[in-house]
Structure formats: C-alpha cells, structure tokens
Short mmCIF file of C-alpha atoms in Angstrom, two decimals:
data_model
loop_
_atom_site.label_atom_id
_atom_site.label_comp_id
_atom_site.label_asym_id
_atom_site.label_seq_id
_atom_site.Cartn_x
_atom_site.Cartn_y
_atom_site.Cartn_z
CA MET B 156 17.37 -6.59 -13.82
CA ILE B 157 16.32 -2.95 -13.54
CA ALA B 158 13.36 -2.17 -15.75
CA ALA B 159 14.38 -0.68 -19.10
CA GLY B 160 13.99 3.07 -19.34
CA LEU B 161 13.67 3.62 -15.60
CA ALA B 162 15.53 6.87 -14.99
CA TRP B 163 15.53 7.27 -11.23
CA ALA B 164 19.09 6.07 -10.68
CA ALA B 165 22.54 6.15 -12.26
CA LEU B 166 25.76 4.16 -11.82
CA ALA B 167 28.67 5.92 -10.21
CA VAL B 168 31.06 7.12 -12.92
CA GLY B 169 34.23 5.06 -13.28
CA ASP B 170 33.21 2.30 -10.85
CA PRO B 171 31.38 -0.61 -12.54
CA ALA B 172 30.87 -2.33 -9.19
CA ALA B 173 29.21 0.69 -7.62
CA THR B 174 25.65 0.36 -6.40
CA THR B 175 22.98 1.93 -8.59
CA ARG B 176 21.75 4.72 -6.35
CA ILE B 177 18.21 5.95 -5.79
CA ASP B 178 17.78 9.72 -5.78
CA ALA B 179 15.31 10.25 -2.94
CA ALA B 180 14.62 13.83 -4.10
CA ALA B 181 13.27 12.49 -7.41
CA TYR B 182 10.28 10.84 -5.73
CA ALA B 183 7.46 12.22 -3.62
CA GLY B 184 4.86 10.77 -1.31
CA ALA B 185 1.73 12.17 0.30
CA ARG B 186 2.45 15.28 2.42
CA PHE B 187 0.30 16.71 5.21
CA GLU B 188 0.54 20.47 5.64
CA GLY B 189 -1.62 20.78 8.75
CA SER B 190 -1.15 19.92 12.41
CA GLU B 191 -1.58 16.69 14.29
CA ALA B 192 -4.68 18.13 15.96
CA GLN B 193 -6.23 18.87 12.56
CA LEU B 194 -5.58 15.33 11.43
CA ARG B 195 -7.10 13.95 14.62
CA ARG B 196 -10.27 16.01 14.11
CA ALA B 197 -10.53 14.86 10.49
CA LEU B 198 -10.84 11.26 11.71
CA VAL B 199 -13.79 11.83 14.05
CA ASP B 200 -16.65 11.12 11.61
CA PRO B 201 -16.37 9.37 8.23
CA GLY B 202 -17.63 11.38 5.27
CA MET B 203 -19.99 10.07 2.61
CA THR B 204 -18.92 6.72 1.18
CA ARG B 205 -18.38 6.62 -2.58
CA ARG B 206 -18.06 3.56 -4.77
CA ILE B 207 -16.35 2.59 -8.02
CA ARG B 208 -18.09 -0.47 -9.41
CA ARG B 209 -16.96 -3.45 -11.46
CA VAL B 210 -13.28 -2.67 -11.83
CA GLY B 211 -11.67 -5.68 -13.46
CA PHE B 212 -8.85 -7.19 -15.48
CA SER B 213 -8.46 -9.74 -18.26
CA ALA B 214 -7.59 -13.01 -16.53
CA PRO B 215 -8.11 -16.10 -18.71
CA HIS B 216 -5.64 -18.08 -16.56
CA VAL B 217 -7.18 -17.17 -13.19
CA ASP B 218 -9.48 -19.62 -11.45
CA ARG B 219 -13.08 -18.77 -10.55
CA ASN B 220 -12.07 -15.97 -8.20
CA CYS B 221 -8.99 -14.00 -7.17
CA HIS B 222 -8.91 -13.02 -3.49
CA THR B 223 -8.16 -9.29 -3.12
CA GLN B 224 -5.12 -8.47 -0.98
CA ALA B 225 -4.54 -4.71 -1.15
CA ILE B 226 -5.01 -1.38 -2.95
CA SER B 227 -2.60 1.43 -3.84
CA VAL B 228 -3.54 4.84 -5.30
CA SER B 229 -1.36 7.49 -6.93
CA ASP B 230 -2.00 10.51 -9.12
CA ALA B 231 -2.24 8.58 -12.40
CA LYS B 232 -2.65 4.94 -11.37
CA LEU B 233 -4.86 2.76 -9.21
CA LEU B 234 -3.39 -0.64 -8.36
CA THR B 235 -4.81 -3.69 -6.64
CA SER B 236 -3.41 -7.15 -5.97
CA CYS B 237 -5.06 -10.52 -5.52
CA VAL B 238 -4.23 -14.20 -5.16
CA ASP B 239 -5.64 -17.11 -7.14
CA ARG B 240 -5.86 -19.42 -4.14
CA ARG B 241 -6.55 -22.62 -6.06
CA ARG B 242 -3.45 -22.18 -8.22
CA GLY B 243 -1.37 -20.34 -5.62
CA VAL B 244 -0.53 -17.41 -7.93
CA GLY B 245 -0.41 -13.71 -7.06
CA TRP B 246 -1.61 -11.03 -9.51
CA LEU B 247 -1.14 -7.26 -9.75
CA GLN B 248 -3.79 -5.11 -11.49
CA ILE B 249 -2.86 -1.68 -12.91
CA TYR B 250 -5.52 0.87 -13.93
CA ASP B 251 -5.04 4.28 -15.52
CA ARG B 252 -6.92 7.09 -13.82
CA ASP B 253 -8.72 9.69 -15.90
CA ALA B 254 -9.50 13.02 -14.23
CA GLY B 255 -9.00 11.54 -10.78
CA GLY B 256 -11.11 8.41 -11.20
CA VAL B 257 -11.46 5.00 -12.82
CA GLU B 258 -14.16 4.64 -15.44
CA HIS B 259 -17.13 2.34 -14.91
CA ALA B 260 -16.29 -1.28 -15.80
CA GLU B 261 -12.65 -0.33 -16.43
CA VAL B 262 -10.44 -3.19 -17.63
CA GLY B 263 -6.90 -2.95 -16.31
CA LYS B 264 -3.61 -4.65 -17.01
CA GLY B 265 -2.97 -7.90 -15.13
CA VAL B 266 0.62 -8.79 -14.16
CA ARG B 267 1.33 -12.31 -12.93
CA LEU B 268 3.51 -12.29 -9.83
CA HIS B 269 5.31 -15.07 -7.96
CA ASP B 270 3.65 -18.42 -7.43
CA ARG B 271 4.18 -21.41 -5.12
CA ARG B 272 6.65 -19.84 -2.68
CA TRP B 273 5.13 -16.35 -2.31
CA PRO B 274 1.54 -16.38 -3.63
CA HIS B 275 0.16 -13.94 -1.02
CA ALA B 276 0.88 -10.59 -2.74
CA ALA B 277 -0.05 -7.24 -1.13
CA VAL B 278 0.65 -4.05 -3.11
CA GLY B 279 1.32 -0.99 -0.96
CA GLN B 280 1.33 2.78 -1.12
CA GLY B 281 3.99 3.97 -3.54
CA LEU B 282 5.87 7.10 -4.59
CA VAL B 283 5.50 9.26 -7.70
CA GLY B 284 8.24 10.88 -9.72
CA VAL B 285 8.70 14.65 -9.64
CA GLY B 286 10.46 17.10 -11.92
CA ALA B 287 12.24 15.39 -14.79
CA ARG B 288 10.94 12.04 -13.53
CA ALA B 289 7.27 13.06 -13.46
CA GLY B 290 5.02 10.18 -14.44
CA GLU B 291 7.23 7.48 -12.97
CA LEU B 292 5.88 5.28 -10.19
CA LEU B 293 7.57 3.14 -7.55
CA VAL B 294 5.38 0.75 -5.54
CA PRO B 295 6.13 -1.89 -2.90
CA ILE B 296 4.64 -5.38 -2.91
CA GLY B 297 4.92 -7.68 0.09
CA HIS B 298 5.07 -11.37 -0.78
CA GLU B 299 4.60 -14.17 1.74
CA PRO B 300 3.36 -17.76 1.95
CA MET B 301 -0.37 -18.30 2.45
CA ASP B 302 0.08 -19.03 6.14
CA LEU B 303 -2.32 -17.18 8.42
CA ARG B 304 -0.03 -17.72 11.40
CA GLY B 305 2.97 -16.26 9.61
CA ARG B 306 5.34 -18.94 10.85
CA HIS B 307 7.40 -19.34 7.67
CA ARG B 308 10.76 -17.59 7.72
CA ALA B 309 10.47 -16.60 4.08
CA SER B 310 8.98 -13.43 2.64
CA ARG B 311 10.00 -10.74 0.18
CA LEU B 312 9.40 -7.03 -0.32
CA GLU B 313 9.63 -6.00 -3.97
CA LEU B 314 9.80 -2.57 -5.55
CA ARG B 315 8.07 -2.42 -8.95
CA ASP B 316 7.56 0.33 -11.50
CA GLY B 317 4.30 1.60 -12.95
CA ASP B 318 4.20 -1.22 -15.50
CA GLY B 319 4.65 -3.90 -12.87
CA ALA B 320 8.29 -4.69 -13.69
CA VAL B 321 10.61 -5.57 -10.79
CA VAL B 322 13.11 -2.87 -9.84
CA CYS B 323 14.66 -4.66 -6.87
CA ALA B 324 13.70 -6.88 -3.94
CA ILE B 325 14.48 -7.37 -0.24
CA ASP B 326 14.44 -10.91 1.15
CA ASN B 327 13.04 -10.97 4.68
CA PRO B 328 14.22 -13.94 6.79
CA ARG B 329 12.25 -12.89 9.86
CA GLU B 330 9.30 -14.94 11.00
CA GLY B 331 5.88 -13.41 10.36
CA GLY B 332 5.86 -12.54 6.66
CA ILE B 333 4.98 -9.13 5.15
CA ALA B 334 1.24 -8.51 5.07
CA ALA B 335 1.19 -4.75 4.30
CA THR B 336 3.68 -2.22 2.94
CA ALA B 337 4.18 1.49 2.20
CA LEU B 338 7.01 3.62 0.82
CA VAL B 339 8.11 6.91 2.40
CA ALA B 340 10.37 9.54 0.81
CA THR B 341 12.30 11.81 3.17
CA LYS B 342 14.90 14.42 2.25
CA ASP B 343 17.63 11.84 2.83
CA ALA B 344 16.37 8.48 1.57
CA ILE B 345 13.53 6.22 0.57
CA PHE B 346 12.18 3.91 3.25
CA ALA B 347 9.89 0.90 3.10
CA ILE B 348 7.51 0.17 5.97
CA GLY B 349 6.42 -3.44 6.41
CA ILE B 350 3.86 -4.97 8.75
CA SER B 351 4.35 -8.63 9.57
CA TYR B 352 2.12 -10.92 11.61
CA THR B 353 3.49 -9.30 14.77
CA GLU B 354 6.19 -6.72 13.91
CA LEU B 355 6.64 -3.21 12.57
CA LEU B 356 9.62 -3.17 10.17
CA VAL B 357 11.38 -0.27 8.44
CA TRP B 358 14.04 -0.62 5.74
CA ARG B 359 16.20 2.15 4.32
CA ILE B 360 16.64 1.60 0.56
CA ASP B 361 19.69 3.26 -0.97
CA GLY B 362 19.86 1.60 -4.38
CA VAL B 363 20.22 -1.62 -6.34
CA GLU B 364 23.18 -3.97 -6.08
CA PRO B 365 25.07 -4.23 -9.37
CA GLY B 366 24.29 -7.17 -11.65
CA SER B 367 21.21 -8.18 -9.67
CA ALA B 368 17.68 -7.21 -8.72
CA THR B 369 18.58 -7.04 -5.03
CA CYS B 370 17.92 -3.80 -3.18
CA ASP B 371 20.84 -2.22 -1.36
CA ALA B 372 18.81 -1.92 1.83
CA SER B 373 19.26 -2.08 5.58
CA LEU B 374 16.70 -2.93 8.26
CA VAL B 375 16.76 0.12 10.54
CA PHE B 376 13.83 -0.72 12.83
CA ALA B 377 12.26 -4.03 13.85
CA GLN B 378 10.07 -4.34 16.91
CA ALA B 379 6.89 -6.11 17.92
CA GLY B 380 3.96 -3.75 17.36
CA VAL B 381 2.63 -4.07 20.89
CA ASP B 382 6.09 -3.25 22.24
CA ALA B 383 6.58 -0.26 19.95
CA ALA B 384 3.07 1.21 20.18
CA GLY B 385 1.40 -0.40 23.19
CA PRO B 386 -1.82 -2.42 23.50
CA GLY B 387 -3.62 -0.30 20.88
CA TRP B 388 -1.52 -1.83 18.09
CA ARG B 389 -3.36 -4.29 15.83
CA ARG B 390 -2.35 -6.85 13.23
CA TYR B 391 -3.07 -4.44 10.39
CA GLN B 392 -4.11 -5.67 6.96
CA GLY B 393 -3.18 -2.45 5.20
CA VAL B 394 -0.99 0.58 5.88
CA ALA B 395 -0.31 3.98 4.31
CA ALA B 396 1.89 6.92 5.28
CA LEU B 397 1.93 10.73 5.19
CA VAL B 398 4.83 13.11 5.86
CA ASP B 399 4.16 16.43 7.57
CA ARG B 400 5.92 19.77 7.04
CA ARG B 401 8.42 19.02 9.80
CA GLY B 402 9.34 15.66 8.30
CA ASP B 403 7.46 13.53 10.85
CA VAL B 404 5.72 10.46 9.42
CA PHE B 405 2.12 9.48 10.13
CA LEU B 406 1.31 5.79 9.70
CA PHE B 407 -2.28 4.75 8.88
CA GLY B 408 -3.20 1.17 9.77
CA GLY B 409 -6.49 -0.49 8.84
CA ARG B 410 -8.15 -3.64 10.14
CA LYS B 411 -11.82 -4.65 9.86
CA HIS B 412 -13.82 -1.38 10.29
CA ARG B 413 -11.13 0.51 12.17
CA LEU B 414 -8.48 2.94 10.95
CA ASP B 415 -5.74 3.88 13.43
CA VAL B 416 -3.22 6.69 12.88
CA TRP B 417 0.19 6.78 14.55
CA ARG B 418 2.99 9.34 14.56
CA LEU B 419 6.42 7.81 13.93
CA MET B 420 8.78 10.10 15.83
CA GLY B 421 12.42 9.74 14.84
CA PHE B 422 11.46 7.86 11.68
CA GLY B 423 14.30 5.96 10.04
CA THR B 424 16.23 5.36 13.26
CA ALA B 425 16.43 2.49 15.72
CA GLN B 426 15.08 4.85 18.39
CA MET B 427 11.80 5.52 16.55
CA ARG B 428 8.79 6.10 18.82
CA VAL B 429 5.24 5.17 17.82
CA LEU B 430 2.64 7.55 19.27
CA GLU B 431 -1.12 7.26 18.92
CA VAL B 432 -2.88 10.11 17.03
CA GLY B 433 -6.47 9.04 16.47
CA THR B 434 -8.95 6.43 15.29
CA MET B 435 -11.79 6.32 12.77
CA ASP B 436 -14.57 3.73 12.49
CA TRP B 437 -15.85 3.35 8.91
CA ARG B 438 -18.80 1.04 8.24
CA PRO B 439 -20.25 1.48 4.73
CA ALA B 440 -23.76 0.15 4.15
CA ALA B 441 -24.03 -3.53 3.17
CA MET B 442 -20.43 -4.13 4.26
CA PRO B 443 -19.71 -7.74 5.33
CA ILE B 444 -18.75 -8.40 8.92
CA ARG B 445 -15.07 -8.73 8.03
CA GLY B 446 -15.00 -4.95 7.47
CA VAL B 447 -14.03 -2.40 4.85
CA PHE B 448 -10.31 -2.63 5.71
CA HIS B 449 -10.24 -6.42 5.53
CA GLU B 450 -7.73 -6.24 2.65
CA GLY B 451 -5.70 -3.07 2.53
CA LEU B 452 -6.10 0.69 2.33
CA SER B 453 -4.60 3.71 0.60
CA VAL B 454 -4.56 7.42 1.53
CA GLU B 455 -4.56 10.15 -1.13
CA PRO B 456 -4.14 13.94 -0.83
CA THR B 457 -7.05 16.12 -1.95
CA PRO B 458 -7.32 19.93 -2.04
CA ARG B 459 -9.60 19.91 1.03
CA GLY B 460 -8.29 16.97 3.01
CA LEU B 461 -7.58 13.32 2.40
CA ARG B 462 -9.28 10.49 0.58
CA ILE B 463 -9.19 7.01 2.12
CA TRP B 464 -9.53 4.00 -0.19
CA ALA B 465 -10.40 0.37 0.56
CA ALA B 466 -10.89 -2.73 -1.60
CA PRO B 467 -12.39 -5.53 0.54
CA ARG B 468 -14.26 -7.32 -2.29
CA ASP B 469 -12.72 -10.18 -4.28
CA PHE B 470 -12.39 -10.41 -8.06
CA TRP B 471 -15.00 -12.84 -9.36
CA ARG B 472 -15.98 -14.43 -12.64
CA GLY B 473 -19.35 -13.01 -13.67
CA SER B 474 -19.01 -9.75 -11.70
CA CYS B 475 -18.21 -7.79 -14.89
CA LEU B 476 -20.81 -6.39 -17.25
CA PRO B 477 -21.11 -7.96 -19.70
CA ALA B 478 -20.03 -11.15 -17.95
CA ARG B 479 -17.09 -12.78 -19.74
CA SER B 480 -15.24 -15.93 -18.79
CA ASP B 481 -11.80 -14.35 -19.31
CA ARG B 482 -12.41 -11.34 -17.04
CA ARG B 483 -12.56 -10.96 -13.26
CA CYS B 484 -14.08 -7.90 -11.60
CA THR B 485 -14.39 -6.67 -8.05
CA PRO B 486 -17.98 -5.53 -7.42
CA THR B 487 -16.96 -2.37 -5.53
CA ILE B 488 -13.97 -0.29 -4.51
CA TYR B 489 -14.78 2.15 -1.70
CA TYR B 490 -13.46 5.59 -0.85
CA VAL B 491 -14.38 8.32 1.61
CA ASP B 492 -13.32 11.98 1.67
CA GLN B 493 -12.29 13.39 5.04
CA ARG B 494 -12.13 17.17 5.31
CA VAL B 495 -9.26 18.79 7.14
CA ASP B 496 -9.79 22.08 8.99
CA PRO B 497 -8.86 24.70 6.35
CA HIS B 498 -6.98 27.00 8.74
CA VAL B 499 -3.63 26.25 7.12
CA ALA B 500 -1.71 28.12 4.46
CA GLY B 501 -2.57 26.63 1.08
CA PRO B 502 -4.15 23.22 0.48
CA ALA B 503 -4.29 20.84 3.42
CA MET B 504 -2.75 17.99 1.45
CA THR B 505 -0.16 18.06 -1.31
CA ARG B 506 2.43 15.92 -3.01
CA ARG B 507 5.84 16.75 -1.64
#
C-alpha cells in the first residue's frame, strides 16, 4: 500500500479505479546550469578527498558484516544499502544530515528489505519534494538475486519514501537484474534509470495502480550498453543523473576507480542517444584495488560545482566506537568536491 501521509499523488475524482498519479512537478532532482564543456573540464582532476568515518546502524539481527551495495544523497538524508550475505537479507540505512553532513559515529535507522528472492539491494539517487511537498523524499532501490552473472529473470525496482516504506514497485522480467538505479524528474514525468548486467533501461513512472503497490510504469528504453553507447560503456556498479537547463540528462556511471559521464539525448524516448562527455579517475589514498566506485555513487549539487560520493567499505561488527555487538559501521564514506567553471549566471548547480 502507499505509505501513510505521502502527499505526492491524488486519486482522480469520481473514479475509484483510476490510477493514483504522480505529480512530476512536485519533485526535483539535481540540475546543472552550466554547459557540457564546463562539466567535462570539471572531471579532469579530482579535488581533495574527504571522509566521513564510522557511519553505522543498529543491527542486532545482522551477521558479522553487511556488504555495502550503494549510496544515495539528498538535501536532508544520506542513505546506504547493504546485504547480509550469510542470511541473504538486504538492508537500507537512513541517516539525517545536519548542516550538510553526517556527524561522527552517526547511528542511522536500519530498514530490513526483501530476503531470499531479492537480497541484493542497491539504493539509488532519488528526488526531493518541492513547494508544498518540501521535505519528502522518493528513492529507487534495485533488487536482484545474488548472481554475479545476472542470469535470473527476476528483479524488482522499488520506489520508497524517506522512511523506507514502499511506495510502489516495478517487476523486471528481463535477464540481467538491476544493479544500479537513479530517478530523474522532467517537466512531463518521473523516470527511473536502471543498469542491469548488460543493459541500460529507462522506465516512465506515471503513478500507482489502485489497490496495489505496483507502479503504473512503462519501459521506454532497453538496449545493451555497448550497443547504445559503444565500446566505452562499462558494467557500472553505481549511477547518478543530472538535468541541464535545456532538459538534457547527464548520466554518471562508476566502476572501480573510473567515473564516466554520458549525455542522454532524447531522454525518455525509444530513440534516445547515449553520447560520451568525459571521464574522471579517482583513487583515494589507501583505497583497495577494487576501487572507490566498487559499490555505488551519488552526485550532489554544491554552490561551486558538484560533490561526488562513494561508499566502497562494508559495514562490520567492531568498526564502531565504542564497539558494540548490535551495531555495524562502515569505516569510511568518501566524497570529493569538483569545481565547475564559474562563468555561468548564478550557482553552477541547483535543485530544480
């Protein structure tokens, strides 16, 4: 069922069978006010790496460790997701942000997600409410079996609110799973981007089907990444998206140490074109060989540019201070600030 108190949609008057609609104008994502050339230049050299240490959650029912899957950042919340591999259970962690950051040794809320069928849970970049809906949050979570080859024809993309409650879900019968997700708000609709083992997928989400938690959604684009973007496409472990002033969408994809940025021309249509913009190589000190983008990324607007987040470290028993058996902490969450050439009117990055 739709989470109680969620005010982003309303039933059509006089028609009890009508779909609960989503008002796309009530949500906003990250907006880029500069040019493609400015964005390309901002990716040339990584800025100074910053760290948030020992972020954790109360997890008395989690085994020794919880393998991190992804990170999502919004104005007021920082979210991560992980999987208890021994028990096959996915978890979502929700942290409140104070003055743009998470306090040292912050303890967040843990939400148990699906187990057995879809334990591999990856939270993605979400949307924030604007106007009368300010403070609301809508985030995607891709669920799939723990199959590195992605051969199971069973995965699910969920939309959840800022408390972790399910709003609606899309069942994905295509082979390859859903390893990374991001939401995009345009002037017409809300779209979900999904990255499978091989494909780039885009759904248009119009609402929620009555009497269920099923999204009224249609798959508007599905193509193998190497066919859509060429040989530079990778099997990304995290994605994020920005919208520019013209309405074009930039897709950020991270894998190992590398961040690639693509322009999605004609976004939301079957004729969408995927064009390469630029690449950044980010190698923080003492980073394991698997890389800073091994498990997800998030991109956040700042007054001078953009902030890129990564959470490659797992949640472990004993990583918190003081060490407690019922808590799991990730040793470090990383972020880096990338300046954008200031020759634009107003701040380089805003919420649209």
